[in-house]
Amino acid sequence: MDLTANPQAATELHRYAEALLASLAAHGIVPPPPPSFDDVPDLWLAPAASALVALLHNEDALPDLAKAAQRDEQRTALFLCLALAVAGYGDRIHASWLGTAFGELSVDKPVTHGQRGLWVAAAKGAYGPAGKIFVLRKLDGVAVADQAQPEEWLRALVPDEPAVVIPSSLSDFPELAEVPDIATPTQASARLTRLKARCIEITSTRQAKEHSTAPLHNRGARPTAAWSHDEPLAVLRTLIGASGPEAPMASLASHLLDDLRPGADPHLTTIALHVVTSAIRSMAEQQQHLTQHPPPSSVSVPVLGHRILLHPEGPDVDSLAAAEQAILAEGTPRRGGLALPYVLLALSAVAIIVGVAASWFFVAPAPILAAVAGHRLWARRKQRLADDAYVTARIAELRDLAQGAVWALHDYAREAEQRAETAASDLTELTRLLRRGPRAG
């Protein structure tokens, strides 16, 4: 609307727009537009506001509707749909207004703020079951599920997935859970269980009762410039010239991804889940298929820092022997020769001989030299015994852990059958939940 040619009309329009918005947000009586607005050519807001007042008072609004629609049909329809929703009288709109106001959705173009405002209002029940069905059909008419990878929809629904899922059978051997042939089915099973739980949360009837339709008006006079779920009111502010430039528009896929994340408005989440049902079902079927991956016939895992090949019948003999040899080499390091103790013993003997032959004075150092040599030999023997004990204990621990890992793999194999059955059951339940779809009311 270009009002530069009539500054006085622009000032009056701005004042009226602010009063109109404040009244709508407070559920007050909508003031009629100033009479001078009728003299402004091509101005759709004045007759649209007059039509709004007539609708709120159950009066004949057809003349004003015709005049406003003739000047700007799309803005008039959008204004009336959002204004009636904010005022709490969304049931008084005409069905054709939604179609005119909403326009066409496309994956190639971002969602307009007006479309998102109508989307939010309809999802929260502002237009009753018919309005919600209208938005669902609009979203269903666009192949939006293909605009993001299935993993993106899944991450939006169940974020913060653990890097490794450790089944109960491998709780004592968590390193086994990192083996790809084991990690893949266990991760898929856990993901499917979390996905089912999230869908139950979204579609539960108890949630619909706990989260009653939130009012669309702004009772707390909170600023609506922040683009959260005040979209209807924010769009109205921009539409009637009571706010600055519009916020950047987002794609249809990004809106749906945001709506699917935990913490989003439950009404919007329910609709988003319905729209991407095919992608979620496909992803769930893929996860269920992965849970049927058979347990590995052999696994190479680190045990005490050494690679051991495990078979169902027991640890591989060659890899176990190599690990034992490595432990033996590590546990018995070279500690130098025994030359010094024997040299000291020889010197002690020489001292005794010289002392007997020449003077007893030379015998005095002999006991000291012999004692030092004996202590060195005793310490060396003690260290060797300690090394032998360490190697023996380490090898025994290696064998016990390797054998325990084999038994854990047997437990995992038995657990895998139950896991596959549970995954099939989860998929059936999830498919039922997705087929049910959102409630129209």
Short mmCIF file of C-alpha atoms in Angstrom, two decimals:
data_model
loop_
_atom_site.label_atom_id
_atom_site.label_comp_id
_atom_site.label_asym_id
_atom_site.label_seq_id
_atom_site.Cartn_x
_atom_site.Cartn_y
_atom_site.Cartn_z
CA MET A 1 0.00 0.00 0.00
CA ASP A 2 1.57 3.22 -1.10
CA LEU A 3 0.31 6.09 1.02
CA THR A 4 3.14 8.53 0.31
CA ALA A 5 0.74 10.67 -1.66
CA ASN A 6 -1.42 11.15 1.44
CA PRO A 7 0.72 11.53 4.61
CA GLN A 8 -2.28 12.25 6.80
CA ALA A 9 -3.95 9.02 5.73
CA ALA A 10 -0.69 7.17 6.38
CA THR A 11 -0.53 8.54 9.92
CA GLU A 12 -4.15 7.66 10.61
CA LEU A 13 -3.62 4.19 9.14
CA HIS A 14 -0.60 3.58 11.37
CA ARG A 15 -2.50 4.65 14.48
CA TYR A 16 -5.49 2.58 13.59
CA ALA A 17 -3.33 -0.45 12.80
CA GLU A 18 -1.72 -0.25 16.24
CA ALA A 19 -5.11 0.07 17.94
CA LEU A 20 -6.53 -2.78 15.87
CA LEU A 21 -3.66 -5.06 16.75
CA ALA A 22 -3.76 -4.21 20.46
CA SER A 23 -7.48 -4.85 20.54
CA LEU A 24 -7.21 -8.18 18.76
CA ALA A 25 -4.36 -9.34 20.98
CA ALA A 26 -6.29 -8.39 24.12
CA HIS A 27 -9.57 -9.92 22.91
CA GLY A 28 -11.12 -6.46 23.01
CA ILE A 29 -13.64 -4.76 20.78
CA VAL A 30 -12.18 -4.05 17.37
CA PRO A 31 -12.47 -0.35 16.59
CA PRO A 32 -13.92 0.52 13.18
CA PRO A 33 -11.57 2.23 10.73
CA PRO A 34 -11.73 6.02 10.45
CA PRO A 35 -14.23 7.22 7.84
CA SER A 36 -11.46 9.05 5.98
CA PHE A 37 -10.01 5.67 4.95
CA ASP A 38 -12.90 5.21 2.55
CA ASP A 39 -11.57 8.07 0.46
CA VAL A 40 -8.19 6.40 -0.08
CA PRO A 41 -8.29 4.58 -3.42
CA ASP A 42 -7.08 0.98 -3.65
CA LEU A 43 -6.77 0.71 0.13
CA TRP A 44 -7.89 -2.81 1.08
CA LEU A 45 -7.39 -2.53 4.84
CA ALA A 46 -10.25 -0.14 5.58
CA PRO A 47 -13.04 -2.26 4.06
CA ALA A 48 -11.34 -5.44 5.37
CA ALA A 49 -11.33 -4.00 8.89
CA SER A 50 -14.98 -2.98 8.51
CA ALA A 51 -15.77 -6.53 7.39
CA LEU A 52 -13.91 -7.89 10.42
CA VAL A 53 -15.94 -5.70 12.77
CA ALA A 54 -19.15 -6.86 11.10
CA LEU A 55 -18.15 -10.51 11.40
CA LEU A 56 -17.30 -10.12 15.08
CA HIS A 57 -20.71 -8.54 15.69
CA ASN A 58 -22.61 -11.07 13.56
CA GLU A 59 -23.57 -8.37 11.07
CA ASP A 60 -23.66 -8.37 7.28
CA ALA A 61 -20.08 -8.11 6.03
CA LEU A 62 -20.64 -8.85 2.34
CA PRO A 63 -20.43 -5.27 1.01
CA ASP A 64 -17.15 -4.56 2.78
CA LEU A 65 -15.82 -8.00 1.86
CA ALA A 66 -16.55 -7.42 -1.81
CA LYS A 67 -14.85 -4.02 -1.76
CA ALA A 68 -11.76 -5.29 0.06
CA ALA A 69 -11.44 -8.40 -2.10
CA GLN A 70 -11.71 -6.30 -5.23
CA ARG A 71 -8.73 -4.24 -4.06
CA ASP A 72 -6.54 -7.13 -2.80
CA GLU A 73 -8.22 -10.50 -2.47
CA GLN A 74 -5.23 -12.45 -1.11
CA ARG A 75 -4.31 -9.94 1.60
CA THR A 76 -7.93 -9.51 2.59
CA ALA A 77 -8.39 -13.26 3.01
CA LEU A 78 -5.12 -13.59 4.95
CA PHE A 79 -6.00 -10.66 7.19
CA LEU A 80 -9.45 -11.98 8.02
CA CYS A 81 -8.29 -15.56 8.62
CA LEU A 82 -5.51 -14.53 10.98
CA ALA A 83 -7.42 -11.74 12.70
CA LEU A 84 -10.38 -14.00 13.44
CA ALA A 85 -8.02 -16.70 14.70
CA VAL A 86 -6.20 -14.27 17.01
CA ALA A 87 -9.51 -12.91 18.23
CA GLY A 88 -10.72 -16.44 18.99
CA TYR A 89 -13.39 -16.58 16.27
CA GLY A 90 -11.69 -18.73 13.68
CA ASP A 91 -14.89 -20.69 13.16
CA ARG A 92 -16.44 -17.65 11.44
CA ILE A 93 -14.16 -17.74 8.40
CA HIS A 94 -15.41 -18.93 5.05
CA ALA A 95 -13.79 -22.11 3.72
CA SER A 96 -12.74 -20.39 0.50
CA TRP A 97 -10.80 -17.73 2.41
CA LEU A 98 -8.24 -20.29 3.61
CA GLY A 99 -7.51 -21.41 0.07
CA THR A 100 -7.13 -17.84 -1.16
CA ALA A 101 -4.98 -16.78 1.79
CA PHE A 102 -2.76 -19.85 1.82
CA GLY A 103 -1.89 -20.02 -1.86
CA GLU A 104 0.26 -22.84 -3.19
CA LEU A 105 3.08 -24.67 -1.45
CA SER A 106 6.15 -25.73 -3.35
CA VAL A 107 9.38 -27.47 -2.43
CA ASP A 108 11.18 -25.04 -4.74
CA LYS A 109 10.05 -21.96 -2.81
CA PRO A 110 10.24 -21.08 0.90
CA VAL A 111 7.13 -21.06 3.03
CA THR A 112 5.75 -17.54 3.28
CA HIS A 113 5.12 -16.06 6.70
CA GLY A 114 1.42 -15.93 5.91
CA GLN A 115 1.36 -19.63 5.09
CA ARG A 116 3.23 -20.48 8.29
CA GLY A 117 0.87 -18.30 10.31
CA LEU A 118 -2.18 -20.08 8.89
CA TRP A 119 -0.41 -23.42 9.38
CA VAL A 120 0.19 -22.70 13.07
CA ALA A 121 -3.32 -21.36 13.66
CA ALA A 122 -4.93 -24.37 11.97
CA ALA A 123 -2.71 -26.84 13.81
CA LYS A 124 -3.78 -25.33 17.13
CA GLY A 125 -7.43 -25.77 16.18
CA ALA A 126 -8.26 -22.13 15.46
CA TYR A 127 -10.37 -23.17 12.45
CA GLY A 128 -11.72 -26.42 13.82
CA PRO A 129 -11.31 -29.87 12.21
CA ALA A 130 -11.91 -28.50 8.72
CA GLY A 131 -8.99 -26.07 9.02
CA LYS A 132 -6.64 -28.77 10.23
CA ILE A 133 -7.67 -31.07 7.38
CA PHE A 134 -7.12 -28.21 4.94
CA VAL A 135 -3.51 -27.72 6.09
CA LEU A 136 -2.88 -31.46 6.10
CA ARG A 137 -4.04 -31.72 2.50
CA LYS A 138 -1.87 -28.79 1.48
CA LEU A 139 1.19 -30.39 3.06
CA ASP A 140 0.33 -33.83 1.72
CA GLY A 141 0.13 -32.38 -1.77
CA VAL A 142 3.88 -31.67 -1.75
CA ALA A 143 6.43 -34.49 -1.83
CA VAL A 144 8.36 -32.94 1.03
CA ALA A 145 9.55 -36.23 2.53
CA ASP A 146 12.05 -36.52 -0.32
CA GLN A 147 13.54 -33.08 0.39
CA ALA A 148 15.62 -34.39 3.30
CA GLN A 149 17.52 -37.60 3.89
CA PRO A 150 15.64 -40.21 5.95
CA GLU A 151 18.38 -39.92 8.59
CA GLU A 152 17.53 -36.22 8.99
CA TRP A 153 13.90 -36.96 9.85
CA LEU A 154 15.08 -39.65 12.23
CA ARG A 155 17.61 -37.38 13.96
CA ALA A 156 14.94 -34.72 14.35
CA LEU A 157 12.57 -37.17 16.05
CA VAL A 158 15.16 -38.93 18.23
CA PRO A 159 18.25 -36.74 18.64
CA ASP A 160 21.20 -37.32 20.99
CA GLU A 161 21.66 -40.92 19.97
CA PRO A 162 24.42 -42.74 21.90
CA ALA A 163 27.55 -43.48 19.90
CA VAL A 164 27.61 -47.11 21.03
CA VAL A 165 24.76 -49.23 22.37
CA ILE A 166 26.00 -51.94 24.73
CA PRO A 167 23.59 -54.89 25.04
CA SER A 168 23.22 -56.52 28.44
CA SER A 169 24.98 -59.66 27.24
CA LEU A 170 28.14 -57.65 26.58
CA SER A 171 28.10 -55.44 29.65
CA ASP A 172 31.35 -57.03 30.89
CA PHE A 173 32.96 -56.73 27.46
CA PRO A 174 31.90 -53.31 26.08
CA GLU A 175 34.66 -53.45 23.47
CA LEU A 176 32.73 -56.23 21.73
CA ALA A 177 29.82 -53.83 21.21
CA GLU A 178 32.03 -51.74 18.94
CA VAL A 179 32.53 -54.57 16.45
CA PRO A 180 30.60 -53.47 13.31
CA ASP A 181 28.73 -56.79 12.93
CA ILE A 182 27.49 -56.38 16.51
CA ALA A 183 27.12 -52.60 16.67
CA THR A 184 24.90 -52.39 13.59
CA PRO A 185 21.99 -54.61 14.77
CA THR A 186 22.12 -53.41 18.39
CA GLN A 187 22.15 -49.77 17.31
CA ALA A 188 19.27 -50.39 14.90
CA SER A 189 17.22 -52.11 17.58
CA ALA A 190 17.77 -49.31 20.09
CA ARG A 191 16.97 -46.70 17.44
CA LEU A 192 13.73 -48.45 16.49
CA THR A 193 12.67 -48.70 20.15
CA ARG A 194 13.34 -44.99 20.70
CA LEU A 195 11.49 -44.11 17.51
CA LYS A 196 8.45 -46.11 18.58
CA ALA A 197 8.47 -44.46 22.02
CA ARG A 198 8.66 -41.02 20.42
CA CYS A 199 5.76 -41.76 18.09
CA ILE A 200 3.71 -43.05 21.02
CA GLU A 201 4.46 -39.80 22.83
CA ILE A 202 3.36 -37.74 19.83
CA THR A 203 0.19 -39.67 19.03
CA SER A 204 -1.01 -40.46 22.53
CA THR A 205 -4.47 -39.17 23.34
CA ARG A 206 -3.35 -38.31 26.86
CA GLN A 207 -0.87 -35.81 25.44
CA ALA A 208 -3.67 -34.13 23.50
CA LYS A 209 -5.52 -33.63 26.78
CA GLU A 210 -2.46 -32.42 28.66
CA HIS A 211 -1.56 -29.91 25.94
CA SER A 212 -4.82 -28.11 25.37
CA THR A 213 -4.96 -25.69 22.48
CA ALA A 214 -2.78 -22.74 23.41
CA PRO A 215 -4.39 -19.34 22.98
CA LEU A 216 -3.23 -17.43 19.96
CA HIS A 217 -3.67 -14.03 21.53
CA ASN A 218 -0.94 -12.17 23.39
CA ARG A 219 -2.29 -11.70 26.92
CA GLY A 220 1.09 -10.83 28.41
CA ALA A 221 1.82 -8.11 25.83
CA ARG A 222 5.01 -9.98 25.02
CA PRO A 223 6.83 -8.63 21.96
CA THR A 224 5.88 -10.63 18.88
CA ALA A 225 8.88 -9.69 16.77
CA ALA A 226 10.59 -12.94 17.78
CA TRP A 227 9.36 -15.52 15.30
CA SER A 228 8.27 -18.34 17.60
CA HIS A 229 4.66 -19.45 17.75
CA ASP A 230 3.32 -15.92 17.58
CA GLU A 231 3.32 -16.28 13.81
CA PRO A 232 -0.34 -15.32 13.34
CA LEU A 233 0.04 -12.13 15.35
CA ALA A 234 3.44 -11.35 13.86
CA VAL A 235 2.08 -11.77 10.33
CA LEU A 236 -0.77 -9.41 11.16
CA ARG A 237 1.68 -6.79 12.41
CA THR A 238 3.56 -6.92 9.13
CA LEU A 239 0.40 -7.15 7.04
CA ILE A 240 -1.10 -3.94 8.40
CA GLY A 241 2.18 -2.07 8.53
CA ALA A 242 2.74 -2.16 12.29
CA SER A 243 6.18 -3.78 12.22
CA GLY A 244 9.46 -3.71 10.36
CA PRO A 245 10.74 -6.06 7.67
CA GLU A 246 9.74 -9.69 7.80
CA ALA A 247 12.09 -12.30 9.18
CA PRO A 248 13.85 -14.59 6.66
CA MET A 249 11.64 -17.32 5.25
CA ALA A 250 12.47 -21.00 5.70
CA SER A 251 11.90 -24.01 3.48
CA LEU A 252 9.07 -26.44 3.99
CA ALA A 253 11.48 -29.21 5.01
CA SER A 254 13.20 -27.04 7.62
CA HIS A 255 9.85 -26.13 9.20
CA LEU A 256 8.90 -29.79 9.41
CA LEU A 257 12.28 -30.76 10.88
CA ASP A 258 11.90 -28.09 13.54
CA ASP A 259 8.36 -29.26 14.31
CA LEU A 260 9.51 -32.85 14.77
CA ARG A 261 12.20 -32.07 17.36
CA PRO A 262 11.46 -32.72 21.04
CA GLY A 263 10.13 -29.60 22.73
CA ALA A 264 8.27 -28.36 19.66
CA ASP A 265 4.58 -27.54 19.86
CA PRO A 266 2.76 -30.91 20.07
CA HIS A 267 0.08 -29.84 17.60
CA LEU A 268 2.68 -28.96 14.97
CA THR A 269 4.64 -32.14 15.74
CA THR A 270 1.58 -34.30 15.13
CA ILE A 271 1.01 -32.75 11.72
CA ALA A 272 4.70 -32.95 10.78
CA LEU A 273 4.82 -36.63 11.70
CA HIS A 274 1.86 -37.31 9.44
CA VAL A 275 3.46 -35.44 6.54
CA VAL A 276 6.72 -37.43 6.67
CA THR A 277 5.10 -40.76 7.56
CA SER A 278 6.44 -42.48 4.45
CA ALA A 279 10.05 -41.50 5.25
CA ILE A 280 9.71 -42.55 8.89
CA ARG A 281 8.14 -45.88 7.95
CA SER A 282 10.85 -46.54 5.39
CA MET A 283 13.55 -45.75 7.95
CA ALA A 284 11.87 -47.96 10.55
CA GLU A 285 11.69 -50.87 8.11
CA GLN A 286 15.37 -50.42 7.35
CA GLN A 287 16.24 -50.50 11.07
CA GLN A 288 14.14 -53.63 11.57
CA HIS A 289 15.93 -55.30 8.68
CA LEU A 290 19.30 -54.44 10.22
CA THR A 291 18.34 -56.12 13.49
CA GLN A 292 18.12 -59.45 11.63
CA HIS A 293 21.85 -59.32 10.88
CA PRO A 294 23.21 -62.69 12.12
CA PRO A 295 25.84 -62.76 14.88
CA PRO A 296 29.40 -62.87 13.53
CA SER A 297 31.01 -66.31 13.17
CA SER A 298 34.31 -64.96 14.50
CA VAL A 299 35.39 -61.72 16.11
CA SER A 300 38.83 -60.15 16.49
CA VAL A 301 38.91 -58.03 19.64
CA PRO A 302 41.61 -56.53 21.86
CA VAL A 303 42.08 -58.43 25.12
CA LEU A 304 44.56 -56.83 27.50
CA GLY A 305 45.87 -54.87 24.55
CA HIS A 306 46.42 -57.95 22.34
CA ARG A 307 44.29 -58.98 19.37
CA ILE A 308 42.54 -62.30 19.94
CA LEU A 309 40.42 -64.06 17.35
CA LEU A 310 37.34 -65.54 19.00
CA HIS A 311 35.39 -68.46 17.56
CA PRO A 312 32.19 -69.99 18.94
CA GLU A 313 34.20 -73.00 20.10
CA GLY A 314 36.81 -70.85 21.85
CA PRO A 315 39.73 -68.46 21.34
CA ASP A 316 41.91 -69.04 18.28
CA VAL A 317 44.97 -71.03 19.34
CA ASP A 318 47.47 -69.15 17.17
CA SER A 319 46.33 -65.65 18.15
CA LEU A 320 46.19 -66.68 21.81
CA ALA A 321 49.71 -68.10 21.63
CA ALA A 322 50.99 -64.93 19.96
CA ALA A 323 49.40 -62.83 22.70
CA GLU A 324 50.99 -65.01 25.39
CA GLN A 325 54.39 -64.64 23.77
CA ALA A 326 53.93 -60.89 23.66
CA ILE A 327 53.01 -60.86 27.36
CA LEU A 328 56.06 -62.99 28.14
CA ALA A 329 58.30 -60.59 26.26
CA GLU A 330 56.78 -57.57 27.95
CA GLY A 331 56.84 -59.16 31.40
CA THR A 332 60.47 -60.29 31.37
CA PRO A 333 62.54 -57.32 30.25
CA ARG A 334 66.28 -57.55 29.93
CA ARG A 335 67.85 -56.21 33.12
CA GLY A 336 71.56 -56.44 32.33
CA GLY A 337 74.12 -59.16 33.14
CA LEU A 338 75.30 -60.68 36.45
CA ALA A 339 78.94 -59.61 36.02
CA LEU A 340 79.04 -57.18 38.92
CA PRO A 341 77.89 -59.60 41.68
CA TYR A 342 80.35 -62.26 40.51
CA VAL A 343 83.17 -59.72 40.28
CA LEU A 344 82.43 -58.70 43.85
CA LEU A 345 82.50 -62.34 44.97
CA ALA A 346 85.84 -62.84 43.19
CA LEU A 347 87.27 -59.75 44.87
CA SER A 348 86.03 -61.04 48.22
CA ALA A 349 87.86 -64.36 47.63
CA VAL A 350 91.04 -62.55 46.57
CA ALA A 351 90.88 -60.39 49.67
CA ILE A 352 90.68 -63.46 51.88
CA ILE A 353 93.58 -65.19 50.12
CA VAL A 354 95.75 -62.08 50.30
CA GLY A 355 94.86 -61.60 53.93
CA VAL A 356 95.85 -65.14 54.85
CA ALA A 357 99.10 -64.90 52.90
CA ALA A 358 100.15 -61.39 53.81
CA SER A 359 98.12 -59.61 56.47
CA TRP A 360 94.71 -60.05 58.05
CA PHE A 361 94.17 -56.38 57.32
CA PHE A 362 93.19 -57.29 53.74
CA VAL A 363 90.48 -59.69 54.97
CA ALA A 364 88.31 -56.90 56.39
CA PRO A 365 86.66 -55.82 53.04
CA ALA A 366 85.85 -59.41 52.09
CA PRO A 367 82.60 -59.74 54.10
CA ILE A 368 81.34 -56.42 52.77
CA LEU A 369 82.05 -57.36 49.17
CA ALA A 370 80.42 -60.75 49.68
CA ALA A 371 77.36 -59.16 51.31
CA VAL A 372 76.88 -56.67 48.45
CA ALA A 373 77.23 -59.44 45.89
CA GLY A 374 74.79 -61.68 47.75
CA HIS A 375 72.24 -58.86 48.02
CA ARG A 376 72.48 -58.17 44.31
CA LEU A 377 71.98 -61.85 43.49
CA TRP A 378 69.04 -62.10 45.91
CA ALA A 379 67.40 -58.96 44.46
CA ARG A 380 67.87 -60.32 40.95
CA ARG A 381 66.26 -63.61 41.88
CA LYS A 382 63.39 -61.83 43.60
CA GLN A 383 62.80 -59.69 40.51
CA ARG A 384 62.85 -62.78 38.28
CA LEU A 385 60.30 -64.50 40.50
CA ALA A 386 58.13 -61.38 40.42
CA ASP A 387 58.37 -61.24 36.63
CA ASP A 388 57.42 -64.91 36.39
CA ALA A 389 54.47 -64.38 38.71
CA TYR A 390 53.32 -61.34 36.72
CA VAL A 391 53.57 -63.19 33.41
CA THR A 392 51.75 -66.21 34.83
CA ALA A 393 48.94 -64.06 36.24
CA ARG A 394 48.70 -61.99 33.09
CA ILE A 395 48.49 -65.04 30.84
CA ALA A 396 45.87 -66.58 33.13
CA GLU A 397 43.88 -63.34 33.01
CA LEU A 398 44.21 -63.27 29.22
CA ARG A 399 42.84 -66.80 28.94
CA ASP A 400 40.00 -66.11 31.37
CA LEU A 401 38.98 -62.92 29.58
CA ALA A 402 39.18 -64.55 26.16
CA GLN A 403 37.05 -67.46 27.31
CA GLY A 404 34.63 -65.07 29.02
CA ALA A 405 34.33 -63.08 25.82
CA VAL A 406 33.46 -66.29 23.96
CA TRP A 407 30.67 -67.02 26.45
CA ALA A 408 29.48 -63.40 26.14
CA LEU A 409 29.25 -63.89 22.38
CA HIS A 410 27.13 -66.99 22.96
CA ASP A 411 24.84 -64.90 25.21
CA TYR A 412 24.71 -62.23 22.53
CA ALA A 413 23.71 -64.79 19.91
CA ARG A 414 20.80 -65.94 22.09
CA GLU A 415 19.89 -62.32 22.82
CA ALA A 416 19.97 -61.48 19.09
CA GLU A 417 17.01 -63.75 18.41
CA GLN A 418 14.93 -61.96 21.03
CA ARG A 419 16.13 -58.61 19.70
CA ALA A 420 14.93 -59.45 16.19
CA GLU A 421 11.52 -60.48 17.53
CA THR A 422 11.23 -57.29 19.56
CA ALA A 423 12.18 -55.20 16.54
CA ALA A 424 9.49 -56.87 14.45
CA SER A 425 6.95 -56.12 17.17
CA ASP A 426 8.14 -52.51 17.42
CA LEU A 427 7.81 -52.07 13.67
CA THR A 428 4.26 -53.42 13.72
CA GLU A 429 3.28 -51.06 16.52
CA LEU A 430 5.02 -48.12 14.87
CA THR A 431 3.29 -48.80 11.56
CA ARG A 432 -0.06 -48.88 13.35
CA LEU A 433 0.66 -45.53 15.02
CA LEU A 434 1.72 -43.93 11.74
CA ARG A 435 -1.30 -45.31 9.90
CA ARG A 436 -3.63 -43.84 12.49
CA GLY A 437 -2.55 -40.30 11.59
CA PRO A 438 -3.36 -37.09 13.45
CA ARG A 439 -6.77 -36.45 14.95
CA ALA A 440 -8.78 -33.91 13.01
CA GLY A 441 -10.30 -32.41 16.12
#
